[in-house]
Amino acid sequence: MDCASEDSSDNSQRPDSHKDQRVYFVPHRWWKDAQDSMPADSDKKKGIAYASIPGSSYAGPMKIINTIFSSDLAFSLRREEDLQHIRENGEVGVSGRDFALVSGDMWLQALKWHSDSKNVVKDDKGFSATDSDMSDVYPLQLRLSVQRETNSFGVRISKKDNAVELFKRACKMFSVDSEMLCIWDYSGQITFLMNDKNQTPVDCQRQSDQEILLELQVYGLTDSIRCKDGKKDEMANFSGSTSLKMNGSIDSANSDCTHANSLTFSLGPGEAGSLGLTGLQNLGNTCFMNSSLQCLAHTPKLVDYFLEDYVKEINHENPLGMNGEIALAFGDLLRKLWAPGASPVAPRVFKSKLARFAPQFSGFNQHDSQELLAFLLDGLHEDLNRVKCKPYVEVKDGDGRPDEEVADEYWHNHLARNDSVIVDVCQGQYKSTLVCPICRKVSVTFDPFMYLSLPLPSTTMRTMTITVVSGSGDKMSPLSSYTISVPKNGRFEDLTRALSIACSLGTDETLLVAEVYNNCIIRFLEDPTDSLSLIRDADKLVAYRFYKNNADAPLVVFINQQMEEQFVYGKRTLNWKAFGIPVVARLCNVTNGSDLRNLYLKWFHPFQNPIEEALENCAMSKETEVAEMEVTTPSVGSNLNELDTSSDGGMEFYHTDEKGTIKNSEILMNEPLAISGELRLLHVLVCWSEEQIKKYDTQLCSSLPEVFKSGFLAKRSQESVSLYKCLEAFLQEEPLGPEDMWYCPGCKKHRQASKKLDLWRLPKILVIHLKRFQYSRYLKNKLETCVDFPVDNLDLTAYISHGNGESYHYTLYAVSNHYGSMGGGHYTAFVHRGGDQWYDFDDSHVNPISKEKIKSSAAYVLFYRRSFEVST
């Protein structure tokens, strides 16, 4: 900043290294690069930081003050003692919008370091600026008003003091609408004014008691970039709070221009810009690729990185990389998207590189934008990995050590092998805890992640319908069906736990679950550790209730059969066929066939027809003698089709094996049952006569619901779920799937362990993938659940296991959307450009979109950047 009077001498005069007392306004990075290269014993002045931070209590947004005679640009700056901490950890714009005030001598020293031999003229007096350098310097008048009590000062730039073009440039440079603006004073001029506002530097002119008129010599912030051949690459303006920085040299294969300066442009509110608002042509079903690329091309830090000299960090020796070809293709594409006045770009080169190194994306089929994003992030990391020779690292388990120690060890081991801009910006760490269900061995590891794939709550749970009946032998209520929700990758114990709650199971009761097929029990589900994935949606389950005090009694399984008339080739035939739900009971106080029959009939009592029940009650009240049922005994091994029970209207009971084959003669009512002490399960076949069938409403117990009946053509109502609920489902403990069995070092076997994830470290850029697509062996499905995600403040502080008292707040800046079904969908991207300004990137079309339309059921991948609190 130059403190000069309004009638100062001609500024076009070349400054001399011994006489130039002016103060230059330059990009801070440009100055720091030169200062850091100075010898260690040289006098390196420390800069004092003055910042204007949006949203703080002292700094309002930049204002354009319009009057009849002029337009003024006004904002305020405040001294920040702890700004160094903020700059190291905070998110300060896309490019870190920092400027420096240096003296004329400092400017020449930095210019010398940045210039090559062709652009520097050396004489006996030392170095001096060339005509080419001076053509990039222009003056800018501004007015300061110092406010001692607030340790800040106001800045006002007026059209009255400056040419129209210079005023427009000031609006671009000093925009503080949504990003921090910082000026580092190495010249000491502002510090002098702040210490004593009643004094004025020699070359400054006090216009009033409130304002001092000053002049900046602006360098390195012109609207053009000078190339090697002397031509200029015109830089268009761009809108919002976004910044563009191009520092260092561009790959010679792609451009002949070498950019010696850090370039930063920002438009003020209301000015239309175009930098970065460039579409990508659809090459044929490449909307998935365009969506992910636009989100990455507007990611803070990555924009800076690829607009600078990133080529020097390409790792050509990494066997896991792609010889830098993916990084070069992406960097070249990003620069085209950010070039001024660009028309929609055809990403053919990037597409060809992608197909070469990831053949799954070759051709012109539709793919998943998240899968492309995952490959690209990993590919960029490996191409730009700063570690040339990866050391061997032995992975150690926690073994009871403090989590902090183990986590730091894992993280340092990871950084020893992986160090890139992707790791710096996008990688975090989570804690993974595995517990063996058998020996209870606990294994704790800390693994890095590039993004979080969150399940929608409806995808983590599974609904199951199960019929509950009584197996105690008491007079029971009719059958009851219950629909419960269980973890999709859960175990049988999860099913019995949920069903016990649903049916209000008593503390003295227990459940025995069986799978029924063709009216016969094919298996009992007794192992609590078995996976629920073994149960299909079309299966039919029955749960039998028993008292726990009878748990030692043998089980008896009754299979019901009745005679069914069939016509085969026009000929009438009679066959025995199973019907109804198999009856399961405990053999308590059952000694003979009559006891067995009574136990069986008590189970069917609720299904007795009303008239028959009244007649039975009447007979019991008169204490009539119960006549035993007359039976016709079939011979051993006889065909059940030959049995005739029509004469006595009764039932016949037979011992069978598990397959239903009769083992011996009929069970007689008055004869004792031949049950050995080792018998745990008895199979009995019950043949019903036609008269007995009429006494009971067997239809009530003949139909069982399927575990899950999907309405394939039914349209589901629109669901809505919070993003926090998705995160909680991701962090919830759950058993591993059968295909992901864990080898337990304690059991020395693969086990279906339970797994629990916890967030340990979070990155600056947090990518969240919503798992909308479901894949199974027979079906592919997309979930249209609408996820309610925060736009301005995603607070993850409560979800960090190791927060150290820090707050973790994130702001949404991009969304990858998927519209339509799996087969014929379309991808787009939403990108934030400052304030409430959002843009819709639909292939080659880029249009503004209101903030209210950002949330939809199409949101697929969310991009957040961390917001850092600033102390004021």
CSV table of C-alpha atoms in Angstrom, one decimal, residues 47 82-83 147 175 227 236 243-244 315 347 412 475 496 664 820 830:
chain,number,residue,atom,x,y,z
A,47,GLY,CA,3.6,-10.1,8.4
A,82,ASP,CA,-4.4,-16.3,15.6
A,83,LEU,CA,-4.9,-16.2,11.9
A,147,GLN,CA,-11.3,2.5,14.7
A,175,SER,CA,-15.2,-9.4,-2.5
A,227,CYS,CA,2.7,-16.2,-22.0
A,236,ALA,CA,-12.9,-13.8,-17.8
A,243,SER,CA,-11.5,-18.0,-6.6
A,244,LEU,CA,-9.2,-19.1,-9.4
A,315,ASN,CA,4.7,-40.5,-9.2
A,347,PRO,CA,-14.0,-35.1,-22.3
A,412,HIS,CA,1.1,-42.9,10.9
A,475,LYS,CA,-57.2,-74.1,25.1
A,496,THR,CA,-36.8,-64.6,18.3
A,664,ASN,CA,-45.4,-99.8,12.6
A,820,GLY,CA,-35.2,-42.5,-13.1
A,830,PHE,CA,-25.7,-29.5,-8.3
